[in-house]
Amino acid sequence: MSNVDTQLADGAMKRGVVWSLCGSHLFNDLATTGVVPALAPIYMSAYHLNYTETSLIVLCSYLTSSVSQPLFGMLTDKHPQAWFLPLGLFTSGLGLSLTGIAPNYAVLLLLISLSGLGSGAFHPEAARGVSLAAGKAKGLAQAVFQVGGNGGQALGPLMLPFFLIATGVHGLLWFMLLAVGGLFLTGRVYPWYRNTLTAKGKRMRQMEGRNRVGAVSLLVVVIVLRSWCQIGISLFMPFYYMNHFHMKLGQSDEFTFIFLAAGAVGTFVGGSLSDKLAKQRILLFSMLFSIPFALGLPFVHGAPALCVLIPFGFFILSSFAVTVVYAQQLLPRSISLASGLTIGVGVGAGGIGATFFGALSDALGLTTVFYTLMILPIIGSALCFFLPNDGVADFAK
């Protein structure tokens, strides 16, 4: 166990705090990485956009969140700001809800960026709060927290038929209720979090152990590849199934939900195992086991597609919580920065990947996107072999 774990662990996990942060994470990611890609067809139709312009909406959401998360993390590692927790969550919901009345494409991008900025402020503080509340079960606590985020992402595609059929884009104003609900959840833990930061924040910044910048940089590359797999499925599979297999939009979105729901299950299982097994090994095997299912992506549809999507979602996203805790071990002096990098870079990479895949689709067709997705887990598996094994005795030295 690292020095951070030894000195800050205080026994049993504070379940009420962890589950409240899990719920707030669900609200935040539903309002950002969950529903924004799912709303792409509606935005595309409302503003008469091509694939590249549509994917730019996702890029603005993801990029503002990803760039700001490490910045907020570095700031709060030196000067903890507990109030970033409720304010960030409220801002992410507010920005999305106001897109329902955006008068033009430029304002839409501005409001989407505001939502991403709120998400960037929320994530490092929430992840550090989970670490403080975890006790000795760091992996399990992060798994619960990340499942909340994955649940929000998985629910996003299911929101599309509601807005498309019942309310249209103006129905996004109802997302203001998410912002209010998020304030309630974060308000429950805010007093505890503020007091805990006051008592333990200085000790966290003075922990022994060296930051392994090189290893974290390599880990970030693997996270980028994983994120590209996720956004490739979430954003482009509905278009691919509609155009190539004439599947209805609602049905293709259900398949996206199943993929992300399987990923949420994998996130919980992987995070739980990381308290007992080496995190580097879990990350490695999650990539290796994803390869055969990635190779089958372009060739299946209908019911047989579930035999590929379910295990692919489970394995490729099973390292989601693992990489957060692993990065915190690699950066013991910068817990919030580690969280901001692993969560934020993944989000930003998703936005960049969305734009790249959008341009690739416009130039070479949607099939090319899925051929590209076939090779990403192979590259990720190769890189994982070069990450330090946290299961060895001298890892913390």
Coordinates of N, CA, C and O in Angstrom, one line a residue, residues 232-372:
G232 N -16.1 6.1 -30.6 CA -16.4 5.6 -31.9 C -17.7 4.8 -32.0 O -18.5 4.9 -32.9
I233 N -17.9 4.0 -30.9 CA -19.2 3.3 -30.8 C -20.3 4.2 -30.5 O -21.4 4.2 -31.1
S234 N -20.2 5.1 -29.4 CA -21.3 5.9 -28.9 C -21.8 6.8 -30.0 O -23.0 7.0 -30.1
L235 N -20.9 7.5 -30.7 CA -21.3 8.5 -31.7 C -21.6 8.0 -33.1 O -22.6 8.4 -33.7
F236 N -20.9 7.0 -33.6 CA -21.0 6.7 -35.0 C -21.7 5.3 -35.2 O -22.1 5.1 -36.4
M237 N -21.9 4.5 -34.2 CA -22.6 3.2 -34.4 C -24.0 3.5 -34.9 O -24.5 2.8 -35.8
P238 N -24.8 4.4 -34.3 CA -26.2 4.7 -34.8 C -26.2 5.1 -36.2 O -27.0 4.6 -37.0
F239 N -25.3 6.0 -36.7 CA -25.2 6.3 -38.1 C -24.8 5.1 -38.9 O -25.4 4.9 -40.0
Y240 N -23.9 4.3 -38.5 CA -23.4 3.2 -39.2 C -24.6 2.1 -39.4 O -24.8 1.6 -40.6
Y241 N -25.3 1.8 -38.4 CA -26.4 0.9 -38.5 C -27.5 1.4 -39.3 O -28.2 0.6 -40.0
M242 N -27.8 2.7 -39.2 CA -28.9 3.3 -40.0 C -28.5 3.3 -41.5 O -29.4 2.9 -42.3
N243 N -27.3 3.6 -41.8 CA -26.9 3.8 -43.2 C -26.6 2.4 -43.9 O -26.9 2.3 -45.1
H244 N -26.0 1.5 -43.2 CA -25.6 0.2 -43.8 C -26.5 -0.9 -43.6 O -26.6 -1.8 -44.5
F245 N -27.3 -0.9 -42.5 CA -28.2 -2.0 -42.2 C -29.6 -1.6 -42.1 O -30.5 -2.4 -41.7
H246 N -29.9 -0.3 -42.3 CA -31.3 0.3 -42.3 C -32.0 0.0 -41.0 O -33.2 -0.2 -41.0
M247 N -31.2 0.1 -39.9 CA -31.8 0.0 -38.6 C -32.4 1.3 -38.2 O -31.9 2.4 -38.5
K248 N -33.6 1.3 -37.5 CA -34.2 2.5 -37.0 C -33.3 3.2 -35.9 O -32.6 2.5 -35.2
L249 N -33.4 4.5 -35.9 CA -32.6 5.2 -34.9 C -32.8 4.8 -33.5 O -31.8 4.6 -32.8
G250 N -34.0 4.6 -33.1 CA -34.3 4.2 -31.7 C -33.7 2.8 -31.4 O -33.1 2.7 -30.3
Q251 N -33.7 1.9 -32.3 CA -33.1 0.6 -32.1 C -31.6 0.7 -32.0 O -30.9 0.0 -31.1
S252 N -31.0 1.5 -32.9 CA -29.5 1.6 -32.9 C -29.1 2.3 -31.6 O -28.0 1.9 -31.0
D253 N -29.9 3.2 -31.0 CA -29.5 3.8 -29.8 C -29.6 2.9 -28.6 O -28.9 3.0 -27.6
E254 N -30.5 1.9 -28.7 CA -30.6 0.9 -27.7 C -29.4 0.0 -27.7 O -28.9 -0.4 -26.6
F255 N -28.8 -0.2 -28.8 CA -27.6 -1.0 -28.9 C -26.4 -0.2 -28.3 O -25.6 -0.8 -27.6
T256 N -26.4 1.1 -28.5 CA -25.4 1.9 -27.9 C -25.5 1.9 -26.4 O -24.5 1.8 -25.6
F257 N -26.8 1.9 -25.9 CA -27.0 1.8 -24.4 C -26.5 0.5 -23.9 O -25.8 0.4 -22.8
I258 N -26.7 -0.6 -24.6 CA -26.3 -1.9 -24.1 C -24.8 -2.0 -24.1 O -24.2 -2.5 -23.1
F259 N -24.1 -1.4 -25.1 CA -22.6 -1.3 -25.1 C -22.1 -0.6 -23.8 O -21.2 -1.1 -23.1
L260 N -22.7 0.6 -23.6 CA -22.2 1.4 -22.4 C -22.6 0.8 -21.1 O -21.9 0.9 -20.1
A261 N -23.8 0.1 -21.1 CA -24.2 -0.5 -19.8 C -23.3 -1.7 -19.5 O -22.9 -1.9 -18.3
A262 N -22.9 -2.4 -20.5 CA -21.9 -3.5 -20.3 C -20.6 -2.9 -19.8 O -19.9 -3.5 -18.9
G263 N -20.2 -1.7 -20.3 CA -19.0 -1.0 -19.8 C -19.1 -0.6 -18.4 O -18.2 -0.7 -17.6
A264 N -20.3 -0.2 -17.9 CA -20.5 0.1 -16.5 C -20.3 -1.1 -15.6 O -19.7 -1.0 -14.6
V265 N -20.8 -2.2 -16.1 CA -20.6 -3.5 -15.3 C -19.1 -3.8 -15.2 O -18.6 -4.1 -14.2
G266 N -18.5 -3.7 -16.4 CA -17.0 -3.9 -16.4 C -16.3 -2.9 -15.5 O -15.3 -3.3 -14.9
T267 N -16.7 -1.7 -15.5 CA -16.0 -0.7 -14.6 C -16.1 -1.1 -13.2 O -15.1 -1.0 -12.4
F268 N -17.3 -1.6 -12.7 CA -17.4 -2.0 -11.4 C -16.6 -3.2 -11.0 O -15.9 -3.3 -10.0
V269 N -16.6 -4.2 -11.9 CA -15.8 -5.4 -11.7 C -14.3 -5.1 -11.7 O -13.6 -5.6 -10.8
G270 N -13.9 -4.4 -12.7 CA -12.4 -4.1 -12.7 C -12.0 -3.3 -11.5 O -10.9 -3.5 -11.0
G271 N -12.8 -2.3 -11.1 CA -12.4 -1.5 -10.0 C -12.4 -2.3 -8.7 O -11.5 -2.1 -7.8
S272 N -13.3 -3.2 -8.5 CA -13.3 -4.0 -7.3 C -12.1 -5.0 -7.3 O -11.6 -5.2 -6.2
L273 N -11.8 -5.5 -8.4 CA -10.6 -6.4 -8.5 C -9.3 -5.7 -8.2 O -8.3 -6.3 -7.8
S274 N -9.3 -4.4 -8.5 CA -8.0 -3.6 -8.3 C -7.5 -3.5 -6.9 O -6.4 -3.1 -6.7
D275 N -8.4 -3.7 -5.9 CA -8.0 -3.7 -4.5 C -7.2 -5.0 -4.2 O -6.6 -5.1 -3.2
K276 N -7.3 -6.0 -5.1 CA -6.6 -7.3 -4.8 C -5.6 -7.6 -5.8 O -4.6 -8.4 -5.5
L277 N -5.7 -7.2 -7.1 CA -4.8 -7.5 -8.2 C -4.1 -6.3 -8.6 O -4.5 -5.2 -8.4
A278 N -3.0 -6.5 -9.3 CA -2.2 -5.4 -9.8 C -3.0 -4.6 -10.9 O -3.6 -5.2 -11.8
K279 N -3.0 -3.3 -10.8 CA -3.8 -2.5 -11.7 C -3.2 -2.5 -13.1 O -4.0 -2.5 -14.1
Q280 N -1.9 -2.6 -13.2 CA -1.3 -2.7 -14.5 C -1.8 -3.9 -15.3 O -2.0 -3.9 -16.5
R281 N -1.9 -5.0 -14.5 CA -2.3 -6.3 -15.1 C -3.8 -6.2 -15.6 O -4.2 -6.7 -16.7
I282 N -4.6 -5.6 -14.8 CA -6.0 -5.5 -15.1 C -6.2 -4.6 -16.4 O -6.9 -5.0 -17.3
L283 N -5.4 -3.5 -16.5 CA -5.5 -2.7 -17.7 C -5.0 -3.4 -18.9 O -5.6 -3.4 -20.0
L284 N -3.9 -4.2 -18.7 CA -3.4 -5.0 -19.9 C -4.4 -6.0 -20.4 O -4.6 -6.1 -21.6
F285 N -5.0 -6.8 -19.5 CA -5.9 -7.8 -19.9 C -7.2 -7.2 -20.4 O -7.8 -7.9 -21.3
S286 N -7.6 -6.1 -19.9 CA -8.8 -5.4 -20.5 C -8.6 -5.1 -22.0 O -9.6 -5.2 -22.8
M287 N -7.4 -4.7 -22.3 CA -7.1 -4.4 -23.7 C -7.0 -5.7 -24.5 O -7.5 -5.8 -25.6
L288 N -6.3 -6.6 -24.0 CA -6.1 -7.9 -24.7 C -7.4 -8.6 -25.0 O -7.6 -9.1 -26.2
F289 N -8.3 -8.7 -24.0 CA -9.5 -9.4 -24.2 C -10.5 -8.7 -25.1 O -11.5 -9.2 -25.6
S290 N -10.2 -7.4 -25.4 CA -11.1 -6.6 -26.2 C -10.8 -6.8 -27.7 O -11.7 -6.6 -28.6
I291 N -9.6 -7.3 -28.0 CA -9.2 -7.4 -29.4 C -10.1 -8.2 -30.3 O -10.5 -7.7 -31.4
P292 N -10.5 -9.5 -29.9 CA -11.3 -10.3 -30.9 C -12.6 -9.6 -31.1 O -13.2 -9.8 -32.2
F293 N -13.2 -8.9 -30.2 CA -14.5 -8.3 -30.4 C -14.4 -7.1 -31.2 O -15.3 -6.7 -32.0
A294 N -13.3 -6.3 -31.0 CA -13.1 -5.2 -31.9 C -13.0 -5.6 -33.4 O -13.5 -4.9 -34.3
L295 N -12.3 -6.7 -33.6 CA -12.2 -7.2 -35.0 C -13.5 -7.6 -35.6 O -13.6 -7.6 -36.9
G296 N -14.5 -7.9 -34.8 CA -15.8 -8.2 -35.4 C -16.8 -7.1 -35.6 O -17.9 -7.3 -36.2
L297 N -16.4 -5.9 -35.1 CA -17.3 -4.8 -35.1 C -18.0 -4.4 -36.5 O -19.2 -4.2 -36.6
P298 N -17.2 -4.3 -37.6 CA -17.8 -3.8 -38.8 C -18.7 -4.9 -39.5 O -19.4 -4.5 -40.5
F299 N -18.7 -6.1 -39.0 CA -19.3 -7.2 -39.8 C -20.6 -7.7 -39.2 O -21.2 -8.7 -39.8
V300 N -21.1 -7.2 -38.1 CA -22.3 -7.8 -37.5 C -23.3 -6.7 -37.3 O -23.0 -5.5 -37.1
H301 N -24.6 -7.1 -37.2 CA -25.7 -6.2 -36.9 C -26.8 -7.1 -36.4 O -26.8 -8.3 -36.5
G302 N -27.9 -6.4 -35.9 CA -29.0 -7.1 -35.4 C -28.6 -7.8 -34.1 O -27.7 -7.5 -33.4
A303 N -29.3 -8.9 -33.8 CA -29.0 -9.7 -32.6 C -27.6 -10.2 -32.4 O -27.0 -10.1 -31.4
P304 N -27.0 -10.7 -33.5 CA -25.6 -11.1 -33.4 C -24.6 -10.0 -32.9 O -23.6 -10.3 -32.4
A305 N -25.0 -8.8 -33.2 CA -24.1 -7.7 -32.8 C -24.0 -7.6 -31.3 O -22.9 -7.1 -30.8
L306 N -25.0 -8.0 -30.6 CA -24.9 -8.0 -29.1 C -23.9 -8.9 -28.6 O -23.3 -8.7 -27.5
C307 N -23.6 -10.0 -29.3 CA -22.5 -10.9 -28.9 C -21.1 -10.3 -29.0 O -20.2 -10.8 -28.5
V308 N -21.0 -9.2 -29.8 CA -19.8 -8.5 -29.9 C -19.8 -7.3 -29.0 O -18.8 -7.0 -28.3
L309 N -20.9 -6.5 -29.0 CA -20.9 -5.3 -28.3 C -20.9 -5.5 -26.8 O -20.2 -4.7 -26.1
I310 N -21.6 -6.5 -26.2 CA -21.6 -6.6 -24.8 C -20.2 -7.0 -24.2 O -19.7 -6.3 -23.3
P311 N -19.5 -8.0 -24.7 CA -18.2 -8.3 -24.2 C -17.2 -7.2 -24.5 O -16.3 -6.9 -23.7
F312 N -17.3 -6.5 -25.7 CA -16.4 -5.5 -26.0 C -16.6 -4.3 -25.1 O -15.6 -3.7 -24.5
G313 N -17.8 -3.9 -24.8 CA -18.0 -2.8 -23.8 C -17.5 -3.2 -22.4 O -16.9 -2.4 -21.7
F314 N -17.8 -4.5 -22.0 CA -17.3 -4.9 -20.7 C -15.8 -4.8 -20.6 O -15.3 -4.3 -19.6
F315 N -15.1 -5.4 -21.5 CA -13.6 -5.4 -21.4 C -13.0 -4.1 -21.6 O -12.1 -3.7 -20.8
I316 N -13.4 -3.4 -22.6 CA -12.7 -2.1 -23.0 C -12.8 -1.1 -21.9 O -12.0 -0.2 -21.7
L317 N -14.0 -1.1 -21.2 CA -14.2 -0.1 -20.1 C -14.0 -0.6 -18.7 O -14.2 0.1 -17.8
S318 N -13.6 -1.9 -18.6 CA -13.3 -2.5 -17.3 C -12.2 -1.8 -16.5 O -12.1 -1.9 -15.3
S319 N -11.4 -1.0 -17.2 CA -10.2 -0.4 -16.6 C -10.5 1.1 -16.2 O -9.6 1.8 -15.8
F320 N -11.7 1.5 -16.4 CA -12.1 2.9 -16.2 C -11.7 3.4 -14.8 O -11.0 4.4 -14.6
A321 N -12.2 2.7 -13.7 CA -11.9 3.1 -12.4 C -10.4 2.7 -12.0 O -9.7 3.4 -11.3
V322 N -9.9 1.7 -12.6 CA -8.6 1.2 -12.4 C -7.5 2.3 -12.7 O -6.6 2.5 -12.0
T323 N -7.7 2.9 -13.9 CA -6.7 3.9 -14.3 C -6.7 5.1 -13.4 O -5.6 5.7 -13.2
V324 N -7.8 5.5 -12.8 CA -7.8 6.6 -11.8 C -7.0 6.3 -10.6 O -6.1 7.1 -10.2
V325 N -7.2 5.1 -10.0 CA -6.5 4.7 -8.8 C -5.0 4.5 -9.1 O -4.1 4.9 -8.4
Y326 N -4.8 3.9 -10.3 CA -3.4 3.6 -10.7 C -2.6 4.9 -10.9 O -1.5 5.1 -10.5
A327 N -3.3 5.9 -11.5 CA -2.6 7.2 -11.7 C -2.3 7.9 -10.4 O -1.3 8.6 -10.2
Q328 N -3.2 7.8 -9.4 CA -3.0 8.3 -8.1 C -1.8 7.7 -7.4 O -1.1 8.3 -6.6
Q329 N -1.6 6.4 -7.7 CA -0.4 5.8 -7.2 C 0.8 6.3 -7.9 O 1.9 6.4 -7.2
L330 N 0.7 6.5 -9.1 CA 1.9 7.0 -9.9 C 2.2 8.5 -9.6 O 3.3 8.9 -9.8
L331 N 1.2 9.3 -9.1 CA 1.4 10.7 -8.7 C 0.9 10.9 -7.3 O -0.1 11.5 -7.0
P332 N 1.6 10.3 -6.3 CA 1.1 10.3 -4.9 C 1.1 11.7 -4.4 O 0.4 12.0 -3.4
R333 N 1.9 12.7 -4.9 CA 1.9 14.0 -4.4 C 0.8 14.9 -5.1 O 0.7 16.1 -4.7
S334 N 0.1 14.4 -6.1 CA -0.8 15.2 -6.9 C -2.1 14.4 -7.2 O -2.3 14.1 -8.3
I335 N -2.9 14.2 -6.2 CA -4.0 13.3 -6.3 C -5.1 13.9 -7.3 O -5.6 13.2 -8.1
S336 N -5.4 15.2 -7.1 CA -6.4 15.8 -8.0 C -5.9 15.9 -9.4 O -6.6 15.8 -10.4
L337 N -4.6 16.2 -9.6 CA -4.0 16.2 -10.9 C -4.1 14.9 -11.6 O -4.4 14.8 -12.8
A338 N -3.8 13.8 -10.8 CA -3.9 12.5 -11.4 C -5.4 12.2 -11.8 O -5.6 11.6 -12.9
S339 N -6.3 12.6 -11.0 CA -7.7 12.4 -11.4 C -8.1 13.2 -12.6 O -8.8 12.8 -13.5
G340 N -7.6 14.5 -12.6 CA -7.9 15.3 -13.8 C -7.3 14.8 -15.1 O -8.0 14.9 -16.1
L341 N -6.1 14.3 -15.0 CA -5.5 13.7 -16.2 C -6.2 12.5 -16.7 O -6.6 12.4 -17.9
T342 N -6.5 11.5 -15.8 CA -7.1 10.3 -16.3 C -8.5 10.4 -16.7 O -8.9 9.9 -17.7
I343 N -9.3 11.2 -16.0 CA -10.7 11.4 -16.4 C -10.8 12.5 -17.5 O -11.4 12.3 -18.5
G344 N -10.0 13.6 -17.3 CA -10.1 14.7 -18.3 C -9.5 14.4 -19.6 O -10.1 14.7 -20.6
V345 N -8.4 13.8 -19.6 CA -7.7 13.5 -20.9 C -8.6 12.5 -21.7 O -8.7 12.6 -22.9
G346 N -9.2 11.5 -21.0 CA -10.1 10.6 -21.6 C -11.2 11.3 -22.3 O -11.6 11.0 -23.4
V347 N -11.8 12.3 -21.6 CA -12.9 13.1 -22.2 C -12.5 13.9 -23.4 O -13.1 13.9 -24.4
G348 N -11.3 14.6 -23.2 CA -10.8 15.4 -24.3 C -10.5 14.5 -25.5 O -10.7 14.9 -26.7
A349 N -9.9 13.4 -25.3 CA -9.5 12.5 -26.4 C -10.8 12.0 -27.1 O -10.7 11.8 -28.3
G350 N -11.8 11.8 -26.3 CA -13.1 11.5 -27.0 C -13.6 12.5 -27.9 O -14.0 12.2 -29.0
G351 N -13.4 13.8 -27.5 CA -13.8 14.9 -28.4 C -13.0 15.0 -29.6 O -13.5 15.2 -30.7
I352 N -11.7 14.9 -29.4 CA -10.8 14.9 -30.6 C -11.0 13.7 -31.5 O -11.1 13.8 -32.7
G353 N -11.3 12.5 -30.9 CA -11.6 11.4 -31.7 C -12.9 11.5 -32.4 O -13.0 11.1 -33.6
A354 N -13.9 12.2 -31.8 CA -15.1 12.4 -32.5 C -14.9 13.2 -33.8 O -15.5 13.0 -34.8
T355 N -14.1 14.3 -33.6 CA -13.9 15.2 -34.8 C -13.1 14.4 -35.8 O -13.4 14.5 -37.0
F356 N -12.1 13.7 -35.4 CA -11.3 12.9 -36.4 C -12.1 11.9 -37.1 O -12.0 11.8 -38.3
F357 N -12.9 11.1 -36.4 CA -13.8 10.1 -37.0 C -14.8 10.8 -37.9 O -15.2 10.2 -38.9
G358 N -15.3 12.0 -37.5 CA -16.3 12.7 -38.3 C -15.7 13.1 -39.6 O -16.3 12.9 -40.7
A359 N -14.5 13.6 -39.6 CA -13.8 14.0 -40.9 C -13.5 12.8 -41.7 O -13.6 12.8 -42.9
L360 N -13.1 11.7 -41.0 CA -12.8 10.4 -41.7 C -14.1 9.9 -42.4 O -14.1 9.4 -43.5
S361 N -15.2 10.0 -41.7 CA -16.5 9.6 -42.3 C -16.9 10.4 -43.5 O -17.3 9.9 -44.5
D362 N -16.7 11.7 -43.4 CA -17.0 12.6 -44.6 C -16.1 12.3 -45.8 O -16.6 12.3 -46.9
A363 N -14.9 11.9 -45.5 CA -13.9 11.7 -46.6 C -13.9 10.3 -47.1 O -13.9 10.1 -48.4
L364 N -14.0 9.3 -46.2 CA -13.8 7.9 -46.7 C -15.0 7.0 -46.4 O -15.0 5.8 -46.8
G365 N -16.0 7.5 -45.6 CA -17.2 6.7 -45.3 C -17.1 6.2 -43.9 O -16.0 6.0 -43.3
L366 N -18.3 5.8 -43.4 CA -18.4 5.3 -42.0 C -17.7 4.0 -41.8 O -17.2 3.7 -40.7
T367 N -17.6 3.1 -42.8 CA -17.0 1.8 -42.6 C -15.5 2.0 -42.2 O -15.0 1.2 -41.4
T368 N -14.9 3.0 -42.7 CA -13.5 3.3 -42.4 C -13.3 3.5 -40.9 O -12.3 3.1 -40.3
V369 N -14.2 4.2 -40.2 CA -14.2 4.4 -38.8 C -14.1 3.1 -38.1 O -13.3 2.9 -37.1
F370 N -14.9 2.1 -38.5 CA -15.0 0.8 -37.7 C -13.8 0.0 -38.0 O -13.3 -0.8 -37.2
Y371 N -13.2 0.1 -39.2 CA -11.9 -0.5 -39.5 C -10.8 0.0 -38.6 O -9.9 -0.7 -38.1
T372 N -10.9 1.3 -38.4 CA -9.9 2.0 -37.5 C -10.0 1.5 -36.0 O -9.0 1.2 -35.3

